[in-house]
mmCIF file of C-alpha atoms in Angstrom:
data_model
loop_
_atom_site.group_PDB
_atom_site.id
_atom_site.type_symbol
_atom_site.label_atom_id
_atom_site.label_comp_id
_atom_site.label_asym_id
_atom_site.label_seq_id
_atom_site.Cartn_x
_atom_site.Cartn_y
_atom_site.Cartn_z
ATOM 1 C CA MET A 247 20.858 -12.444 38.139
ATOM 2 C CA PRO A 248 21.335 -10.594 35.068
ATOM 3 C CA ASP A 249 22.511 -6.915 34.877
ATOM 4 C CA PHE A 250 20.592 -4.084 33.788
ATOM 5 C CA VAL A 251 21.455 -0.470 32.843
ATOM 6 C CA HIS A 252 18.770 1.708 34.505
ATOM 7 C CA LEU A 253 17.762 4.567 32.890
ATOM 8 C CA ASP A 254 15.315 7.850 33.901
ATOM 9 C CA PRO A 255 13.795 9.611 30.980
ATOM 10 C CA ALA A 256 13.998 12.432 33.141
ATOM 11 C CA GLU A 257 17.381 13.008 33.177
ATOM 12 C CA MET A 258 17.675 12.129 29.013
ATOM 13 C CA PRO A 259 17.924 14.424 26.286
ATOM 14 C CA MET A 260 14.885 14.070 23.967
ATOM 15 C CA LYS A 261 17.254 13.024 21.019
ATOM 16 C CA ASP A 262 18.734 9.798 23.599
ATOM 17 C CA LYS A 263 15.130 9.082 24.788
ATOM 18 C CA TYR A 264 13.787 9.045 20.983
ATOM 19 C CA LYS A 265 16.806 6.447 20.139
ATOM 20 C CA LEU A 266 16.140 3.907 23.249
ATOM 21 C CA LEU A 267 12.248 4.370 22.452
ATOM 22 C CA ILE A 268 12.717 3.536 18.949
ATOM 23 C CA GLY A 269 15.339 0.433 19.370
ATOM 24 C CA CYS A 270 12.921 -0.616 21.974
ATOM 25 C CA VAL A 271 10.307 -1.090 19.678
ATOM 26 C CA VAL A 272 10.868 -3.414 17.118
ATOM 27 C CA PRO A 273 9.768 -4.338 14.796
ATOM 28 C CA ARG A 274 7.357 -1.449 13.536
ATOM 29 C CA PRO A 275 5.443 -1.677 10.374
ATOM 30 C CA ILE A 276 5.199 1.025 8.264
ATOM 31 C CA ALA A 277 1.908 3.525 7.655
ATOM 32 C CA PHE A 278 2.599 4.845 4.182
ATOM 33 C CA VAL A 279 0.240 7.449 4.135
ATOM 34 C CA SER A 280 -1.273 9.603 1.556
ATOM 35 C CA THR A 281 -3.298 12.903 1.715
ATOM 36 C CA ARG A 282 -4.132 15.351 0.055
ATOM 37 C CA SER A 283 -4.510 19.428 0.980
ATOM 38 C CA LYS A 284 -8.011 21.585 0.872
ATOM 39 C CA ASP A 285 -6.253 23.083 -2.153
ATOM 40 C CA GLY A 286 -5.825 19.725 -3.923
ATOM 41 C CA ILE A 287 -1.921 18.969 -3.426
ATOM 42 C CA THR A 288 -1.552 15.483 -2.885
ATOM 43 C CA ASN A 289 0.729 14.240 0.128
ATOM 44 C CA LEU A 290 2.926 10.641 1.039
ATOM 45 C CA ALA A 291 4.722 10.010 3.787
ATOM 46 C CA PRO A 292 6.037 7.198 6.077
ATOM 47 C CA PHE A 293 5.311 6.380 9.503
ATOM 48 C CA SER A 294 6.322 3.588 11.913
ATOM 49 C CA PHE A 295 4.218 4.177 15.031
ATOM 50 C CA PHE A 296 1.983 2.207 13.413
ATOM 51 C CA ASN A 297 -0.994 -0.402 14.254
ATOM 52 C CA GLY A 298 -4.723 -1.604 14.079
ATOM 53 C CA VAL A 299 -7.169 -0.612 16.789
ATOM 54 C CA ALA A 300 -10.094 -2.084 16.287
ATOM 55 C CA SER A 301 -12.376 -4.940 13.784
ATOM 56 C CA ASP A 302 -15.544 -3.038 14.784
ATOM 57 C CA PRO A 303 -15.042 -0.324 13.270
ATOM 58 C CA PRO A 304 -12.351 -1.469 11.494
ATOM 59 C CA SER A 305 -9.786 0.858 12.326
ATOM 60 C CA VAL A 306 -6.111 2.079 12.717
ATOM 61 C CA LEU A 307 -3.439 4.569 14.399
ATOM 62 C CA PHE A 308 -0.252 6.067 13.221
ATOM 63 C CA CYS A 309 1.060 8.946 15.104
ATOM 64 C CA THR A 310 2.750 11.713 13.664
ATOM 65 C CA THR A 311 5.679 13.489 15.363
ATOM 66 C CA ARG A 312 6.640 17.339 14.405
ATOM 67 C CA ARG A 313 8.790 17.726 12.452
ATOM 68 C CA THR A 314 12.529 18.095 13.822
ATOM 69 C CA SER A 315 13.982 20.935 12.147
ATOM 70 C CA ASP A 316 11.223 23.611 13.576
ATOM 71 C CA GLY A 317 8.941 21.746 15.925
ATOM 72 C CA GLU A 318 6.296 22.427 13.145
ATOM 73 C CA LYS A 319 3.206 20.269 12.556
ATOM 74 C CA LYS A 320 4.152 17.752 9.305
ATOM 75 C CA ASP A 321 2.020 18.035 6.097
ATOM 76 C CA THR A 322 0.298 14.532 6.747
ATOM 77 C CA LEU A 323 -0.829 16.169 9.736
ATOM 78 C CA LEU A 324 -1.944 19.736 8.647
ATOM 79 C CA ASN A 325 -4.273 17.791 4.991
ATOM 80 C CA ILE A 326 -5.985 15.445 7.920
ATOM 81 C CA GLU A 327 -6.993 18.173 10.262
ATOM 82 C CA GLU A 328 -7.965 20.271 6.977
ATOM 83 C CA THR A 329 -9.702 17.445 5.627
ATOM 84 C CA GLY A 330 -10.576 14.549 7.884
ATOM 85 C CA GLU A 331 -9.287 11.691 5.288
ATOM 86 C CA PHE A 332 -6.119 9.566 4.173
ATOM 87 C CA VAL A 333 -5.187 6.396 3.150
ATOM 88 C CA VAL A 334 -2.599 3.959 4.404
ATOM 89 C CA ASN A 335 -0.725 1.767 2.320
ATOM 90 C CA VAL A 336 1.521 -0.970 2.999
ATOM 91 C CA VAL A 337 4.873 -1.146 2.648
ATOM 92 C CA THR A 338 6.678 -4.366 0.577
ATOM 93 C CA GLU A 339 10.602 -4.914 -0.825
ATOM 94 C CA ASP A 340 8.892 -3.972 -3.791
ATOM 95 C CA ILE A 341 8.685 0.229 -2.651
ATOM 96 C CA VAL A 342 11.152 -0.058 0.373
ATOM 97 C CA ALA A 343 13.361 2.305 -1.350
ATOM 98 C CA PRO A 344 10.909 5.121 -3.168
ATOM 99 C CA MET A 345 8.988 4.780 0.603
ATOM 100 C CA ASN A 346 12.043 6.261 2.146
ATOM 101 C CA GLN A 347 13.086 9.444 -0.445
ATOM 102 C CA THR A 348 9.783 10.372 0.973
ATOM 103 C CA SER A 349 10.555 10.517 4.135
ATOM 104 C CA ALA A 350 12.997 13.406 2.982
ATOM 105 C CA GLU A 351 11.345 17.217 4.456
ATOM 106 C CA TYR A 352 9.988 18.789 1.164
ATOM 107 C CA GLU A 353 8.416 21.897 1.202
ATOM 108 C CA ARG A 354 4.929 22.162 1.765
ATOM 109 C CA GLY A 355 3.415 22.027 -1.951
ATOM 110 C CA VAL A 356 5.678 19.480 -3.265
ATOM 111 C CA SER A 357 3.723 15.977 -4.020
ATOM 112 C CA GLU A 358 6.019 13.449 -3.484
ATOM 113 C CA PHE A 359 3.637 11.680 -5.810
ATOM 114 C CA GLU A 360 5.028 13.368 -8.088
ATOM 115 C CA ALA A 361 8.419 14.000 -6.590
ATOM 116 C CA VAL A 362 9.288 10.143 -6.127
ATOM 117 C CA GLY A 363 7.372 9.330 -8.550
ATOM 118 C CA PHE A 364 4.568 6.673 -7.466
ATOM 119 C CA THR A 365 1.601 6.986 -9.152
ATOM 120 C CA PRO A 366 -1.624 7.939 -7.331
ATOM 121 C CA ALA A 367 -4.799 5.930 -8.045
ATOM 122 C CA GLN A 368 -8.808 7.212 -7.489
ATOM 123 C CA SER A 369 -10.126 6.209 -4.154
ATOM 124 C CA ASN A 370 -13.378 5.245 -3.947
ATOM 125 C CA ILE A 371 -14.839 6.638 -0.601
ATOM 126 C CA VAL A 372 -12.410 9.586 0.290
ATOM 127 C CA THR A 373 -10.576 12.149 -1.881
ATOM 128 C CA PRO A 374 -6.922 11.460 -1.467
ATOM 129 C CA PRO A 375 -5.070 8.894 -3.940
ATOM 130 C CA ARG A 376 -3.698 5.599 -2.966
ATOM 131 C CA VAL A 377 -1.070 4.306 -4.181
ATOM 132 C CA LEU A 378 -0.775 1.877 -7.202
ATOM 133 C CA GLU A 379 2.421 0.366 -6.302
ATOM 134 C CA SER A 380 1.334 -1.040 -2.751
ATOM 135 C CA PRO A 381 -0.242 -4.374 -2.498
ATOM 136 C CA ILE A 382 -3.069 -2.415 0.041
ATOM 137 C CA ASN A 383 -4.407 0.648 0.761
ATOM 138 C CA MET A 384 -7.223 0.882 3.569
ATOM 139 C CA GLU A 385 -9.131 4.134 2.984
ATOM 140 C CA CYS A 386 -9.522 5.978 6.116
ATOM 141 C CA LYS A 387 -11.601 8.958 8.047
ATOM 142 C CA LEU A 388 -10.491 10.492 10.889
ATOM 143 C CA TYR A 389 -11.685 8.968 14.006
ATOM 144 C CA ASP A 390 -10.152 10.618 16.241
ATOM 145 C CA SER A 391 -6.783 12.422 17.200
ATOM 146 C CA VAL A 392 -4.547 13.158 20.374
ATOM 147 C CA GLN A 393 -1.433 14.867 21.279
ATOM 148 C CA VAL A 394 0.842 13.678 23.402
ATOM 149 C CA GLY A 395 3.564 16.272 24.137
ATOM 150 C CA GLU A 396 3.689 20.068 24.679
ATOM 151 C CA GLY A 397 3.632 20.478 20.528
ATOM 152 C CA GLY A 398 7.249 21.044 19.747
ATOM 153 C CA VAL A 399 10.138 18.758 18.663
ATOM 154 C CA GLY A 400 9.419 15.414 20.271
ATOM 155 C CA SER A 401 5.391 15.426 20.759
ATOM 156 C CA SER A 402 3.657 13.476 18.356
ATOM 157 C CA THR A 403 -0.016 13.309 17.204
ATOM 158 C CA VAL A 404 -1.948 10.413 17.509
ATOM 159 C CA ILE A 405 -4.388 9.554 14.702
ATOM 160 C CA ILE A 406 -6.964 7.479 14.824
ATOM 161 C CA GLY A 407 -9.170 6.612 11.572
ATOM 162 C CA GLU A 408 -11.870 4.231 10.960
ATOM 163 C CA ILE A 409 -11.472 2.494 7.141
ATOM 164 C CA VAL A 410 -14.327 2.775 4.915
ATOM 165 C CA TYR A 411 -12.940 0.652 2.356
ATOM 166 C CA PHE A 412 -10.362 -1.614 1.241
ATOM 167 C CA HIS A 413 -8.168 -2.556 -1.618
ATOM 168 C CA VAL A 414 -6.201 -5.861 -1.861
ATOM 169 C CA ARG A 415 -4.228 -6.653 -4.538
ATOM 170 C CA GLU A 416 -5.520 -10.067 -5.611
ATOM 171 C CA ASP A 417 -2.468 -12.204 -6.317
ATOM 172 C CA ILE A 418 -1.557 -11.747 -2.516
ATOM 173 C CA TYR A 419 -5.561 -12.518 -1.461
ATOM 174 C CA ALA A 420 -7.072 -16.105 -0.688
ATOM 175 C CA ASP A 421 -10.041 -17.313 1.221
ATOM 176 C CA GLY A 422 -10.622 -13.764 3.323
ATOM 177 C CA LYS A 423 -6.828 -13.880 4.191
ATOM 178 C CA ILE A 424 -3.854 -12.070 3.413
ATOM 179 C CA LEU A 425 -0.992 -14.235 2.036
ATOM 180 C CA ILE A 426 2.208 -12.458 4.223
ATOM 181 C CA GLU A 427 4.297 -14.968 1.767
ATOM 182 C CA LYS A 428 3.099 -12.778 -1.000
ATOM 183 C CA LEU A 429 2.780 -9.851 0.169
ATOM 184 C CA LYS A 430 6.332 -9.553 1.673
ATOM 185 C CA PRO A 431 6.021 -6.975 4.072
ATOM 186 C CA VAL A 432 8.430 -4.559 5.282
ATOM 187 C CA ALA A 433 9.181 -3.269 9.309
ATOM 188 C CA ARG A 434 10.693 -0.296 10.571
ATOM 189 C CA LEU A 435 14.049 -0.942 13.183
ATOM 190 C CA ALA A 436 16.256 1.210 14.737
ATOM 191 C CA GLY A 437 18.571 4.009 13.297
ATOM 192 C CA ALA A 438 18.530 3.274 9.252
ATOM 193 C CA SER A 439 17.103 -0.732 9.395
ATOM 194 C CA TYR A 440 14.651 -2.437 8.410
ATOM 195 C CA CYS A 441 13.433 -5.907 8.076
ATOM 196 C CA PRO A 442 11.606 -8.292 5.615
ATOM 197 C CA VAL A 443 9.423 -10.415 7.336
ATOM 198 C CA ARG A 444 10.535 -14.398 6.045
ATOM 199 C CA ASP A 445 10.628 -16.703 8.437
ATOM 200 C CA ILE A 446 7.081 -17.101 10.180
ATOM 201 C CA PHE A 447 5.777 -19.635 12.370
ATOM 202 C CA ASP A 448 2.634 -20.631 14.085
ATOM 203 C CA LEU A 449 1.758 -20.501 17.714
ATOM 204 C CA PRO A 450 -1.735 -21.320 18.651
ATOM 205 C CA ARG A 451 -3.262 -19.389 21.213
ATOM 206 C CA PRO A 452 -3.297 -21.610 24.330
ATOM 207 C CA VAL A 453 -6.992 -22.534 25.981
ATOM 208 C CA ILE A 454 -6.987 -22.656 29.508
ATOM 209 C CA GLY A 455 -6.325 -26.458 31.757
ATOM 210 C CA ASN A 456 -3.091 -26.972 28.470
ATOM 211 C CA THR A 457 0.158 -26.817 30.027
ATOM 212 C CA VAL A 458 3.136 -25.626 27.232
ATOM 213 C CA GLU A 459 6.635 -26.858 27.510
ATOM 214 C CA ALA A 460 9.189 -24.835 27.725
#
């Protein structure tokens, strides 16, 4: 029998629970979310608690935690609460370094598009711009949101968005499919670590009655 370390989150400091969680849930795709405030100021921030939800309607979710410095809501959440709109941009190897720079806690009112140098491109349906440097942009309208926790540091809000328009760069798209080898997405690990998606293998879904050797 293998040995295990047994950990009760009720007895762990919040910081340790966070480190354990992001080390267990790996790799995580990154939602590079662009929003706009009701006053027209754009915002851009990455979130690694991110995934797909449904295909009808096409939808995604990401989770925005409270600011670690003061427990207040991040600009992304405030903007979505004000407007109900956002764009999820896919992170690739080409933009991972400047994407990381947008994770700094800029003051409210500062546009990460301008601070970091990303190019805002007009969306078709929603007001927030998409990131031109990203090869995939998903325009979203807020479907629902759920707060998890008491609302302080360590708490999070789950944002579910219905995708109302897709933008896919032509060179990474063929026959209705995304060409992963050309997309070169990047995933989040624990700490300051990231990983590229390069070694890919196929594993067909099993059919009942067929056996597969271990």
